[in-house]
Structures are given as C-alpha cells and as structure tokens.
mmCIF file of C-alpha atoms and ligand atoms in Angstrom:
data_model
loop_
_atom_site.group_PDB
_atom_site.id
_atom_site.type_symbol
_atom_site.label_atom_id
_atom_site.label_comp_id
_atom_site.label_asym_id
_atom_site.label_seq_id
_atom_site.Cartn_x
_atom_site.Cartn_y
_atom_site.Cartn_z
ATOM 1 C CA MET A 1 97.080 80.677 116.896
ATOM 2 C CA GLN A 2 93.793 79.228 115.633
ATOM 3 C CA ALA A 3 92.249 81.086 112.697
ATOM 4 C CA ARG A 4 89.252 80.684 110.420
ATOM 5 C CA GLY A 5 88.545 82.189 107.032
ATOM 6 C CA LEU A 6 88.050 81.311 103.379
ATOM 7 C CA ALA A 7 90.330 79.273 101.146
ATOM 8 C CA VAL A 8 90.569 78.092 97.580
ATOM 9 C CA LYS A 9 91.464 74.382 97.681
ATOM 10 C CA LYS A 10 92.613 74.132 94.046
ATOM 11 C CA ALA A 11 92.975 76.481 91.060
ATOM 12 C CA SER A 12 89.688 78.167 90.105
ATOM 13 C CA ALA A 13 87.711 76.287 92.782
ATOM 14 C CA PRO A 14 85.230 78.425 94.732
ATOM 15 C CA LEU A 15 86.271 79.860 98.091
ATOM 16 C CA GLU A 16 85.055 77.802 101.046
ATOM 17 C CA SER A 17 85.304 77.883 104.856
ATOM 18 C CA PHE A 18 88.739 76.943 106.163
ATOM 19 C CA SER A 19 90.260 76.598 109.642
ATOM 20 C CA PHE A 20 94.017 76.808 110.049
ATOM 21 C CA GLU A 21 96.900 77.693 112.389
ATOM 22 C CA ARG A 22 98.764 80.996 112.320
ATOM 23 C CA ARG A 23 102.299 81.062 113.705
ATOM 24 C CA ALA A 24 102.695 81.652 117.448
ATOM 25 C CA LEU A 25 103.465 85.236 118.434
ATOM 26 C CA GLY A 26 107.230 85.967 118.192
ATOM 27 C CA ALA A 27 109.090 88.668 120.134
ATOM 28 C CA TYR A 28 108.548 91.316 117.418
ATOM 29 C CA ASP A 29 105.141 90.066 116.264
ATOM 30 C CA VAL A 30 101.781 91.734 116.561
ATOM 31 C CA ALA A 31 98.486 89.800 116.511
ATOM 32 C CA LEU A 32 95.447 91.574 115.155
ATOM 33 C CA ASP A 33 91.732 90.956 114.983
ATOM 34 C CA ILE A 34 90.923 91.655 111.347
ATOM 35 C CA SER A 35 88.009 94.050 110.811
ATOM 36 C CA TYR A 36 87.843 94.144 107.000
ATOM 37 C CA ALA A 37 89.695 92.575 104.090
ATOM 38 C CA GLY A 38 89.542 93.986 100.565
ATOM 39 C CA ILE A 39 89.215 91.890 97.407
ATOM 40 C CA CYS A 40 91.976 92.797 94.943
ATOM 41 C CA HIS A 41 91.944 91.546 91.361
ATOM 42 C CA SER A 42 95.368 90.034 92.153
ATOM 43 C CA ASP A 43 93.561 87.680 94.567
ATOM 44 C CA ILE A 44 91.486 86.436 91.651
ATOM 45 C CA HIS A 45 94.462 86.115 89.273
ATOM 46 C CA GLN A 46 96.235 83.940 91.871
ATOM 47 C CA ALA A 47 93.230 81.891 92.991
ATOM 48 C CA ARG A 48 92.675 81.051 89.311
ATOM 49 C CA GLU A 49 96.401 80.438 88.649
ATOM 50 C CA GLU A 50 96.514 83.114 85.957
ATOM 51 C CA TRP A 51 100.067 84.019 87.066
ATOM 52 C CA GLY A 52 101.428 80.467 87.046
ATOM 53 C CA PRO A 53 101.529 77.658 89.624
ATOM 54 C CA ALA A 54 100.165 78.642 93.037
ATOM 55 C CA ILE A 55 100.123 77.124 96.544
ATOM 56 C CA PHE A 56 96.840 75.516 97.694
ATOM 57 C CA PRO A 57 94.903 75.651 99.900
ATOM 58 C CA MET A 58 95.184 79.419 99.432
ATOM 59 C CA VAL A 59 93.722 82.014 101.793
ATOM 60 C CA PRO A 60 93.866 85.174 99.626
ATOM 61 C CA GLY A 61 93.741 88.755 100.880
ATOM 62 C CA HIS A 62 96.358 91.506 101.151
ATOM 63 C CA GLU A 63 94.259 94.530 102.008
ATOM 64 C CA ILE A 64 93.879 94.071 105.728
ATOM 65 C CA VAL A 65 92.739 96.458 108.420
ATOM 66 C CA GLY A 66 92.214 95.500 112.044
ATOM 67 C CA VAL A 67 92.850 96.173 115.703
ATOM 68 C CA VAL A 68 95.920 95.016 117.657
ATOM 69 C CA ARG A 69 94.902 92.340 120.180
ATOM 70 C CA GLU A 70 98.296 91.119 121.443
ATOM 71 C CA ILE A 71 101.948 92.160 121.132
ATOM 72 C CA GLY A 72 105.224 90.277 121.492
ATOM 73 C CA PRO A 73 107.584 91.287 124.337
ATOM 74 C CA SER A 74 109.943 93.320 122.092
ATOM 75 C CA VAL A 75 107.268 95.248 120.153
ATOM 76 C CA THR A 76 107.600 99.043 120.389
ATOM 77 C CA LYS A 77 105.716 100.319 117.334
ATOM 78 C CA PHE A 78 102.197 99.221 118.365
ATOM 79 C CA SER A 79 100.065 98.983 121.504
ATOM 80 C CA ILE A 80 97.018 96.827 122.158
ATOM 81 C CA GLY A 81 93.935 98.537 120.709
ATOM 82 C CA ASP A 82 95.775 100.377 117.898
ATOM 83 C CA SER A 83 94.281 100.455 114.399
ATOM 84 C CA ILE A 84 96.668 98.582 112.149
ATOM 85 C CA GLY A 85 97.040 97.871 108.440
ATOM 86 C CA VAL A 86 98.763 95.028 106.568
ATOM 87 C CA GLY A 87 99.381 95.073 102.828
ATOM 88 C CA VAL A 88 100.861 92.956 100.066
ATOM 89 C CA PHE A 89 103.987 91.648 101.811
ATOM 90 C CA ILE A 90 104.806 90.499 105.323
ATOM 91 C CA ASP A 91 108.611 90.339 105.193
ATOM 92 C CA SER A 92 111.702 90.725 103.013
ATOM 93 C CA CYS A 93 115.452 90.096 103.378
ATOM 94 C CA ARG A 94 115.890 93.379 105.342
ATOM 95 C CA VAL A 95 119.564 93.809 104.311
ATOM 96 C CA CYS A 96 119.679 94.395 100.532
ATOM 97 C CA VAL A 97 120.078 97.895 99.116
ATOM 98 C CA ASN A 98 116.383 98.148 98.269
ATOM 99 C CA CYS A 99 115.190 96.943 101.688
ATOM 100 C CA ILE A 100 117.551 99.400 103.395
ATOM 101 C CA SER A 101 116.083 102.187 101.234
ATOM 102 C CA GLY A 102 112.580 101.264 102.419
ATOM 103 C CA LEU A 103 111.662 99.797 99.041
ATOM 104 C CA GLN A 104 110.973 96.311 100.409
ATOM 105 C CA GLN A 105 108.617 95.551 97.516
ATOM 106 C CA TYR A 106 111.717 95.455 95.293
ATOM 107 C CA CYS A 107 113.781 93.296 97.702
ATOM 108 C CA LEU A 108 116.584 91.650 95.721
ATOM 109 C CA GLU A 109 115.685 88.271 97.267
ATOM 110 C CA GLY A 110 112.008 88.871 96.519
ATOM 111 C CA MET A 111 109.488 90.205 99.002
ATOM 112 C CA THR A 112 107.599 87.650 101.083
ATOM 113 C CA GLY A 113 104.005 87.988 99.916
ATOM 114 C CA THR A 114 101.083 88.011 102.318
ATOM 115 C CA TYR A 115 99.854 84.710 100.831
ATOM 116 C CA ASN A 116 100.559 82.201 98.058
ATOM 117 C CA THR A 117 104.157 81.877 99.243
ATOM 118 C CA LEU A 118 106.248 80.390 102.033
ATOM 119 C CA GLU A 119 107.352 82.544 104.946
ATOM 120 C CA ARG A 120 111.094 83.222 105.233
ATOM 121 C CA ASP A 121 111.634 80.034 107.259
ATOM 122 C CA GLY A 122 111.061 78.279 103.930
ATOM 123 C CA SER A 123 108.354 75.954 105.257
ATOM 124 C CA THR A 124 105.398 77.860 106.795
ATOM 125 C CA VAL A 125 102.686 78.594 104.232
ATOM 126 C CA ALA A 126 101.649 82.259 104.358
ATOM 127 C CA TYR A 127 97.873 82.633 104.614
ATOM 128 C CA GLY A 128 96.286 85.963 103.683
ATOM 129 C CA GLY A 129 93.662 88.297 105.018
ATOM 130 C CA TYR A 130 90.332 86.574 104.264
ATOM 131 C CA SER A 131 90.258 85.492 107.895
ATOM 132 C CA ASN A 132 89.552 86.656 111.429
ATOM 133 C CA VAL A 133 93.091 87.022 112.870
ATOM 134 C CA PHE A 134 96.594 87.754 111.574
ATOM 135 C CA VAL A 135 100.161 87.680 112.925
ATOM 136 C CA ILE A 136 102.877 89.932 111.516
ATOM 137 C CA ASP A 137 106.258 91.394 112.414
ATOM 138 C CA GLU A 138 105.670 94.979 113.546
ATOM 139 C CA LYS A 139 108.122 96.354 110.932
ATOM 140 C CA TYR A 140 105.828 95.221 108.111
ATOM 141 C CA ALA A 141 102.593 96.703 109.470
ATOM 142 C CA VAL A 142 101.425 100.329 109.472
ATOM 143 C CA HIS A 143 99.336 102.669 111.596
ATOM 144 C CA VAL A 144 95.896 103.687 110.346
ATOM 145 C CA PRO A 145 94.744 107.302 110.911
ATOM 146 C CA LYS A 146 91.918 107.408 113.470
ATOM 147 C CA ASN A 147 89.652 109.704 111.447
ATOM 148 C CA LEU A 148 89.212 107.259 108.553
ATOM 149 C CA PRO A 149 86.433 104.595 108.408
ATOM 150 C CA ALA A 150 87.961 101.085 108.527
ATOM 151 C CA THR A 151 85.816 99.816 105.615
ATOM 152 C CA GLY A 152 87.253 102.349 103.179
ATOM 153 C CA VAL A 153 90.775 101.971 104.576
ATOM 154 C CA ALA A 154 91.270 98.267 103.779
ATOM 155 C CA PRO A 155 91.702 98.824 100.006
ATOM 156 C CA LEU A 156 94.313 101.522 100.620
ATOM 157 C CA LEU A 157 96.720 98.771 101.697
ATOM 158 C CA CYS A 158 97.079 97.590 98.078
ATOM 159 C CA ALA A 159 94.923 99.563 95.636
ATOM 160 C CA GLY A 160 95.786 102.844 97.365
ATOM 161 C CA ILE A 161 99.550 102.474 97.616
ATOM 162 C CA THR A 162 99.815 100.982 94.120
ATOM 163 C CA LEU A 163 98.541 104.219 92.594
ATOM 164 C CA TYR A 164 99.996 106.639 95.144
ATOM 165 C CA SER A 165 103.553 105.393 94.600
ATOM 166 C CA PRO A 166 103.828 105.976 90.812
ATOM 167 C CA LEU A 167 101.983 109.299 91.070
ATOM 168 C CA ARG A 168 104.637 110.440 93.571
ATOM 169 C CA HIS A 169 107.537 108.862 91.659
ATOM 170 C CA TRP A 170 106.571 110.545 88.371
ATOM 171 C CA GLY A 171 105.751 113.799 90.186
ATOM 172 C CA ALA A 172 102.007 114.271 89.643
ATOM 173 C CA LYS A 173 101.161 117.909 90.313
ATOM 174 C CA LYS A 174 99.240 120.944 89.101
ATOM 175 C CA GLY A 175 99.792 121.512 85.405
ATOM 176 C CA MET A 176 100.273 117.821 84.606
ATOM 177 C CA LYS A 177 97.811 115.809 82.531
ATOM 178 C CA VAL A 178 97.342 112.357 84.027
ATOM 179 C CA GLY A 179 95.348 109.541 82.434
ATOM 180 C CA ILE A 180 93.963 106.637 84.461
ATOM 181 C CA MET A 181 93.151 103.522 82.421
ATOM 182 C CA GLY A 182 90.406 101.434 84.061
ATOM 183 C CA LEU A 183 88.102 102.658 86.818
ATOM 184 C CA GLY A 184 88.242 99.658 89.122
ATOM 185 C CA GLY A 185 89.663 99.197 92.614
ATOM 186 C CA LEU A 186 93.076 100.573 91.670
ATOM 187 C CA GLY A 187 91.926 103.109 89.098
ATOM 188 C CA HIS A 188 89.428 104.881 91.344
ATOM 189 C CA MET A 189 92.167 105.411 93.953
ATOM 190 C CA GLY A 190 94.378 106.841 91.201
ATOM 191 C CA VAL A 191 91.679 109.380 90.333
ATOM 192 C CA LYS A 192 91.349 110.490 93.963
ATOM 193 C CA PHE A 193 95.107 110.788 94.536
ATOM 194 C CA ALA A 194 95.970 112.480 91.229
ATOM 195 C CA ALA A 195 93.173 115.022 91.779
ATOM 196 C CA ALA A 196 94.344 115.659 95.374
ATOM 197 C CA MET A 197 97.885 116.249 94.056
ATOM 198 C CA GLY A 198 96.500 118.930 91.713
ATOM 199 C CA ALA A 199 96.865 117.147 88.357
ATOM 200 C CA HIS A 200 94.325 117.287 85.528
ATOM 201 C CA VAL A 201 92.797 113.793 85.527
ATOM 202 C CA THR A 202 91.205 111.915 82.624
ATOM 203 C CA VAL A 203 89.654 108.475 83.076
ATOM 204 C CA LEU A 204 89.975 106.122 80.102
ATOM 205 C CA SER A 205 87.304 103.465 80.685
ATOM 206 C CA HIS A 206 85.498 100.794 78.697
ATOM 207 C CA SER A 207 82.412 101.241 80.943
ATOM 208 C CA PRO A 208 80.570 104.421 79.861
ATOM 209 C CA ALA A 209 78.154 104.093 82.820
ATOM 210 C CA LYS A 210 81.004 104.943 85.207
ATOM 211 C CA LYS A 211 81.289 108.524 83.911
ATOM 212 C CA SER A 212 79.314 110.294 86.641
ATOM 213 C CA ASP A 213 81.139 108.361 89.392
ATOM 214 C CA ALA A 214 84.518 109.251 87.851
ATOM 215 C CA LEU A 215 83.658 112.949 87.814
ATOM 216 C CA ALA A 216 82.352 112.769 91.407
ATOM 217 C CA MET A 217 85.686 111.216 92.472
ATOM 218 C CA GLY A 218 87.551 114.222 91.098
ATOM 219 C CA ALA A 219 88.234 113.355 87.451
ATOM 220 C CA HIS A 220 88.088 116.314 85.057
ATOM 221 C CA ASP A 221 87.390 114.265 81.933
ATOM 222 C CA PHE A 222 86.039 110.829 81.089
ATOM 223 C CA VAL A 223 86.651 109.090 77.781
ATOM 224 C CA SER A 224 84.830 105.896 76.822
ATOM 225 C CA THR A 225 87.248 103.490 75.150
ATOM 226 C CA LYS A 226 84.483 101.150 73.965
ATOM 227 C CA ASP A 227 85.091 102.682 70.560
ATOM 228 C CA ILE A 228 88.884 102.882 70.446
ATOM 229 C CA SER A 229 88.715 105.667 67.805
ATOM 230 C CA ALA A 230 87.696 107.977 70.697
ATOM 231 C CA LEU A 231 91.405 108.011 71.610
ATOM 232 C CA LYS A 232 92.494 109.610 68.314
ATOM 233 C CA PRO A 233 91.855 113.252 69.314
ATOM 234 C CA LEU A 234 93.848 112.680 72.532
ATOM 235 C CA ALA A 235 97.100 111.817 70.703
ATOM 236 C CA SER A 236 100.217 113.419 72.271
ATOM 237 C CA THR A 237 98.349 115.095 75.156
ATOM 238 C CA PHE A 238 99.281 113.211 78.376
ATOM 239 C CA ASP A 239 102.312 113.603 80.645
ATOM 240 C CA LEU A 240 101.583 110.411 82.553
ATOM 241 C CA ILE A 241 99.235 107.469 82.040
ATOM 242 C CA LEU A 242 98.685 104.786 84.668
ATOM 243 C CA ASN A 243 97.365 101.531 83.206
ATOM 244 C CA THR A 244 95.383 99.596 85.813
ATOM 245 C CA VAL A 245 93.510 97.366 83.345
ATOM 246 C CA SER A 246 93.388 93.709 84.408
ATOM 247 C CA ALA A 247 92.764 92.400 80.869
ATOM 248 C CA GLU A 248 94.779 92.317 77.645
ATOM 249 C CA LEU A 249 94.548 95.361 75.376
ATOM 250 C CA ASP A 250 96.324 97.159 72.511
ATOM 251 C CA ILE A 251 98.906 99.107 74.498
ATOM 252 C CA ASN A 252 100.109 101.022 71.417
ATOM 253 C CA ALA A 253 96.813 102.906 71.157
ATOM 254 C CA TYR A 254 97.522 104.290 74.647
ATOM 255 C CA LEU A 255 101.278 104.900 74.245
ATOM 256 C CA ASN A 256 100.330 107.175 71.362
ATOM 257 C CA LEU A 257 98.482 109.451 73.820
ATOM 258 C CA LEU A 258 101.741 110.457 75.536
ATOM 259 C CA LYS A 259 103.363 113.830 74.887
ATOM 260 C CA LEU A 260 107.082 114.200 74.220
ATOM 261 C CA ASP A 261 108.891 112.499 77.141
ATOM 262 C CA GLY A 262 105.625 111.195 78.591
ATOM 263 C CA THR A 263 105.464 107.925 80.518
ATOM 264 C CA LEU A 264 102.921 105.119 80.553
ATOM 265 C CA VAL A 265 103.208 103.106 83.755
ATOM 266 C CA VAL A 266 101.962 99.525 83.599
ATOM 267 C CA ILE A 267 100.292 98.432 86.836
ATOM 268 C CA GLY A 268 97.673 95.918 85.698
ATOM 269 C CA LEU A 269 99.002 92.374 85.366
ATOM 270 C CA PRO A 270 96.872 90.306 82.998
ATOM 271 C CA GLY A 271 99.689 87.754 82.788
ATOM 272 C CA LYS A 272 100.381 87.905 79.026
ATOM 273 C CA PRO A 273 103.167 89.983 77.364
ATOM 274 C CA TYR A 274 102.373 93.176 75.415
ATOM 275 C CA ALA A 275 103.318 93.653 71.760
ATOM 276 C CA VAL A 276 104.879 97.134 71.924
ATOM 277 C CA ASN A 277 105.316 99.109 68.715
ATOM 278 C CA VAL A 278 108.782 100.579 69.251
ATOM 279 C CA GLY A 279 108.074 103.245 66.621
ATOM 280 C CA THR A 280 105.397 104.699 68.916
ATOM 281 C CA LEU A 281 107.964 104.989 71.724
ATOM 282 C CA LEU A 282 110.778 106.596 69.753
ATOM 283 C CA GLY A 283 108.444 108.923 67.825
ATOM 284 C CA ALA A 284 108.143 111.160 70.906
ATOM 285 C CA ARG A 285 110.868 109.839 73.266
ATOM 286 C CA ARG A 286 108.076 108.121 75.178
ATOM 287 C CA SER A 287 108.708 105.700 78.049
ATOM 288 C CA MET A 288 106.865 102.630 79.207
ATOM 289 C CA ALA A 289 107.541 101.680 82.829
ATOM 290 C CA GLY A 290 106.218 99.428 85.554
ATOM 291 C CA SER A 291 105.435 100.004 89.211
ATOM 292 C CA MET A 292 104.585 97.603 92.016
ATOM 293 C CA ILE A 293 102.798 98.605 95.244
ATOM 294 C CA GLY A 294 105.068 100.642 97.605
ATOM 295 C CA GLY A 295 107.491 100.127 100.505
ATOM 296 C CA ILE A 296 106.603 100.365 104.181
ATOM 297 C CA PRO A 297 107.649 104.046 104.652
ATOM 298 C CA GLU A 298 105.604 105.078 101.610
ATOM 299 C CA LEU A 299 102.663 102.942 102.746
ATOM 300 C CA GLN A 300 102.606 104.922 106.009
ATOM 301 C CA GLU A 301 103.060 108.217 104.100
ATOM 302 C CA MET A 302 100.097 107.328 101.852
ATOM 303 C CA LEU A 303 97.861 106.520 104.847
ATOM 304 C CA ASN A 304 98.832 109.795 106.501
ATOM 305 C CA PHE A 305 98.057 111.627 103.225
ATOM 306 C CA CYS A 306 94.633 109.928 103.219
ATOM 307 C CA GLY A 307 94.081 110.984 106.831
ATOM 308 C CA GLU A 308 94.900 114.613 105.974
ATOM 309 C CA HIS A 309 92.842 114.698 102.759
ATOM 310 C CA ASN A 310 90.016 112.438 103.970
ATOM 311 C CA ILE A 311 90.582 109.949 101.186
ATOM 312 C CA VAL A 312 89.230 106.398 101.388
ATOM 313 C CA SER A 313 88.120 103.822 98.861
ATOM 314 C CA ASP A 314 84.498 103.612 97.700
ATOM 315 C CA VAL A 315 83.445 100.166 98.898
ATOM 316 C CA GLU A 316 80.696 97.563 98.844
ATOM 317 C CA VAL A 317 80.873 95.785 102.219
ATOM 318 C CA ILE A 318 79.960 92.108 101.893
ATOM 319 C CA LYS A 319 79.661 88.978 104.038
ATOM 320 C CA ALA A 320 81.912 85.949 103.623
ATOM 321 C CA ASP A 321 79.206 83.975 101.815
ATOM 322 C CA TYR A 322 79.122 86.541 98.980
ATOM 323 C CA VAL A 323 82.812 86.343 98.053
ATOM 324 C CA ASN A 324 82.452 83.958 95.090
ATOM 325 C CA THR A 325 79.821 86.227 93.549
ATOM 326 C CA ALA A 326 82.048 89.214 94.286
ATOM 327 C CA TYR A 327 84.886 87.546 92.327
ATOM 328 C CA ASP A 328 82.655 87.121 89.275
ATOM 329 C CA ARG A 329 81.361 90.668 89.529
ATOM 330 C CA THR A 330 84.916 92.042 89.820
ATOM 331 C CA VAL A 331 85.983 90.188 86.669
ATOM 332 C CA ALA A 332 82.929 91.676 84.930
ATOM 333 C CA SER A 333 84.077 95.223 85.980
ATOM 334 C CA ASP A 334 80.908 95.404 88.094
ATOM 335 C CA VAL A 335 82.069 96.699 91.475
ATOM 336 C CA LYS A 336 81.722 100.160 93.024
ATOM 337 C CA TYR A 337 84.650 100.270 93.454
ATOM 338 C CA ARG A 338 86.096 97.665 95.823
ATOM 339 C CA PHE A 339 84.524 94.709 97.604
ATOM 340 C CA VAL A 340 85.466 94.582 101.275
ATOM 341 C CA ILE A 341 84.669 91.525 103.404
ATOM 342 C CA ASP A 342 83.351 92.064 106.926
ATOM 343 C CA ALA A 343 85.714 89.792 108.900
ATOM 344 C CA SER A 344 83.113 89.195 111.629
ATOM 345 C CA THR A 345 81.293 86.970 109.095
ATOM 346 C CA PHE A 346 84.092 84.400 108.659
HETATM 347 P P1 NAP B 401 89.534 95.712 89.004
HETATM 348 O O1 NAP B 401 88.899 96.344 90.179
HETATM 349 O O2 NAP B 401 88.927 94.512 88.395
HETATM 350 O O3 NAP B 401 89.714 96.861 87.908
HETATM 351 C C1 NAP B 401 90.236 96.619 86.640
HETATM 352 C C2 NAP B 401 89.553 97.565 85.642
HETATM 353 O O4 NAP B 401 90.104 97.295 84.356
HETATM 354 C C3 NAP B 401 88.072 97.333 85.490
HETATM 355 O O5 NAP B 401 87.288 97.972 86.447
HETATM 356 C C4 NAP B 401 87.828 97.913 84.108
HETATM 357 O O6 NAP B 401 87.704 99.327 84.193
HETATM 358 C C5 NAP B 401 89.127 97.590 83.377
HETATM 359 N N1 NAP B 401 88.937 96.410 82.523
HETATM 360 C C6 NAP B 401 88.653 95.151 82.930
HETATM 361 N N2 NAP B 401 88.497 94.336 81.873
HETATM 362 C C7 NAP B 401 88.705 95.104 80.780
HETATM 363 C C8 NAP B 401 88.700 94.845 79.393
HETATM 364 N N3 NAP B 401 88.423 93.609 78.913
HETATM 365 N N4 NAP B 401 88.984 95.868 78.543
HETATM 366 C C9 NAP B 401 89.246 97.094 79.017
HETATM 367 N N5 NAP B 401 89.258 97.403 80.333
HETATM 368 C C10 NAP B 401 88.990 96.422 81.189
HETATM 369 O O7 NAP B 401 91.044 95.272 89.337
HETATM 370 P P2 NAP B 401 92.079 95.947 90.346
HETATM 371 O O8 NAP B 401 92.000 95.253 91.636
HETATM 372 O O9 NAP B 401 91.970 97.416 90.250
HETATM 373 O O10 NAP B 401 93.453 95.446 89.679
HETATM 374 C C11 NAP B 401 93.809 95.856 88.361
HETATM 375 C C12 NAP B 401 95.041 95.108 87.882
HETATM 376 O O11 NAP B 401 96.174 95.563 88.630
HETATM 377 C C13 NAP B 401 94.996 93.600 88.091
HETATM 378 O O12 NAP B 401 95.596 92.975 86.969
HETATM 379 C C14 NAP B 401 95.830 93.392 89.349
HETATM 380 O O13 NAP B 401 96.403 92.121 89.424
HETATM 381 C C15 NAP B 401 96.887 94.443 89.150
HETATM 382 N N6 NAP B 401 97.568 94.881 90.374
HETATM 383 C C16 NAP B 401 98.847 95.308 90.266
HETATM 384 C C17 NAP B 401 99.510 95.807 91.370
HETATM 385 C C18 NAP B 401 100.894 96.328 91.253
HETATM 386 O O14 NAP B 401 101.583 96.471 92.268
HETATM 387 N N7 NAP B 401 101.369 96.655 90.058
HETATM 388 C C19 NAP B 401 98.877 95.838 92.621
HETATM 389 C C20 NAP B 401 97.554 95.405 92.704
HETATM 390 C C21 NAP B 401 96.902 94.938 91.578
HETATM 391 P P3 NAP B 401 86.604 100.106 83.308
HETATM 392 O O15 NAP B 401 85.310 99.408 83.578
HETATM 393 O O16 NAP B 401 86.670 101.494 83.800
HETATM 394 O O17 NAP B 401 87.065 99.980 81.875
HETATM 395 ZN ZN1 ZN B 402 96.369 93.834 95.461
HETATM 396 ZN ZN1 ZN B 403 115.872 92.827 100.536
#
C-alpha cells in the first residue's frame, strides 16, 4: 500500500517528505486512514539517536488515531468506518507469559515497536504514524470512544497509557498524595488521571509559568523546582511520584520526598543512568521502579475511562511543515501540552 509522510533520513536530520510502501493487507490486518498523529518526546530521542543506533530513514509516530478504511477477510474486531487507535507497538511474540497476560509491552522476546525496528518477519522496516495510512493486525489496535475529539485522543495512545498504567498499578486513589514531575505531554495526562482517580495531585515543574494550567487540569498544588530548595519542605510527604522528565536531574532530591514505603516510578528516559543514593532509599524503605506504556487490554480500558470521564489531551494541532519547529519547542518544554499533526497535511 502506497503511503506518504515525514521521515528523518539520518540521525538529527530534519524531517522531510517521504513516500514509501506499507505491507499489503493480511487476513487479520486493518488499514486505516490516519487522522492525527501525536509528537512524543520518544520520537525526538530516537530521531536524534539519543537511545543508541537507530534505523533510517525513520518515520516516527506512535500516537495514531484514524478511521478504518479496509479490513482483511478474517478481521472480526473492526468494521469499515470505525474510529481506531494505534500506540507504541504493533506486535509481540503472542505466546510468552507476559503476552498471554495482556502485558505485550513486556514481551519476553521484546515488543515490536511501531517504528525504528523490523517487523516480526525480520526484514520489513516498521514505519510509524507521521503518515496518511497505516496497516496493523487487529489484535494490536484499539477502539476509540465516539464522544471524544480525535485531536485530543491521539496522545492518549502513548502519553495517556504511560501514566494511566502506573497510577493503576500503584493504586492511585482518594487519600493518596501523588507527585507528577514534569508537566509535558506525559505529565499533563498524569495530572488528569490522578485527579480523576481521586488522589491529591502535586505538579513538580521547572516551568513556573505552567502553574495556572496545572491547577486547571486538576492539580491541587504546584511546586516550582527552578530553585531545588523548594523541595525541602515536601520531604517524606508523597505516596507515589511519577517522573516524566525527559532530561537528566538529581533523582535523590525527589526520592527524599517519598513517605515510608513510597514509590518513585521512572517514566522519562533521558538515556543516561541515574546516580541513586541508596541511603535515601533505605532511610524510609522507599522504592524506585520503572513503568513502560501499557498492554492492549489496559490501553482499551484507559480509552474507555477517558470516554466515561471526558478526558483528552490538551493539544496544539499543527501541519506537517511545522514538525521540525515543534520538535525544537518540545525540547524547550514549550508545548501546551502535546503537538498533534493533522494527517491531511502530509
Ligand atoms: P515532554 O512533553 O517534552 O515533557 C517533558 C517535561 O519534562 C517537560 O515538559 C518539562 O516539564 C520537563 N523537563 C524537560 N527538560 C527539563 C529539565 N532540563 N529539567 C527539569 N525538567 C525538565 O516529553 P514527553 O513526551 O512527556 O516524554 C517525557 C519522557 O518520557 C521522555 O524521555 C520520553 O522518551 C519518555 N517516555 C517514556 C515512556 C514509557 O513508557 N516509560 C513512554 C513515552 C515517553 P516542566 O516544564 O513542567 O518542568
Ligand atoms: Zn511515546
Ligand atoms: Zn511475548
């Protein structure tokens, strides 16, 4: 299937127009016309090879929302015309213990990413969502609630699930104090979800100008971390902290904010290791954990939750020719709060 979109031809090069072939529709495949594709900071990390060697040309994009245009003969989950979402992976081994549990993101063979990887045949390059059409096995796509606007839905497919999953896993609820580090694409979804789950939410941000937005999204408190001494009075007060920061920072200053048995979940992936002060962990039986997106059943659960609670991402809709500027603005923490590309402009 002929497709057009944007690609990075080599590490850190600007995105440019690119025409390419998608695989032909298989028996269980669904073809979709993409409506919108979100820009995740992970796209930038990979396009700039901040996570190690990447595959070029690269068509980034793993926050995809669209409309089903064609289905393979064995497809039962979708019909033509359905609203459909595709996230961070397009396949996995399907037989390991984690895949069978619906936790395909933790597939023991490694999930098959939406781009910057080879498909499971070992030879077809996977191209992502900055394009006009997509082909995916029905098992790895999800239904989008009809009441939600497609623009604000696209970022749910990565930013949304990545915060929803740890909030559910660590049991965010009324009476819990949750901290969200970084009010970007991921962080702002964390604020909305944690507030909807009834937790007390504090945003820890190095951008003081984001305070009023954070409170409007449902945060109860906002702390500027520009002066790191502002964290001192918060020592030993949080049950759960989700770190969505895309840059390096002193993690110990944040671990110290956890109560007895509290957990700091690392979600941001700057690409460099942290220097953890073990004394800070054992001084209050604190834990540091990691969490990566969510599996297909939880992705659908999260979208249904959004449909019920009317939750979408706050977005700036852009045209294809603005994407390179959008990358620079994202790195500068200057986006409210996710860039979403209008796929009709590819
Ligand atoms: P983003 O929109 O750029 O947000 C990152 C936020 O981090 C910024 O808005 C900013 O928030 C804060 N920040 C940035 N630079 C900083 C600095 N120098 N010092 C302190 N804070 C800084 O990025 P995103 O798309 O939300 O992604 C965040 C990270 O999560 C990325 O590393 C991405 O690769 C990773 N990620 C992980 C998963 C997963 O499954 N674990 C999934 C998707 C993405 P303030 O302005 O409020 O300080
Ligand atoms: Zn992402
Ligand atoms: Zn597996």
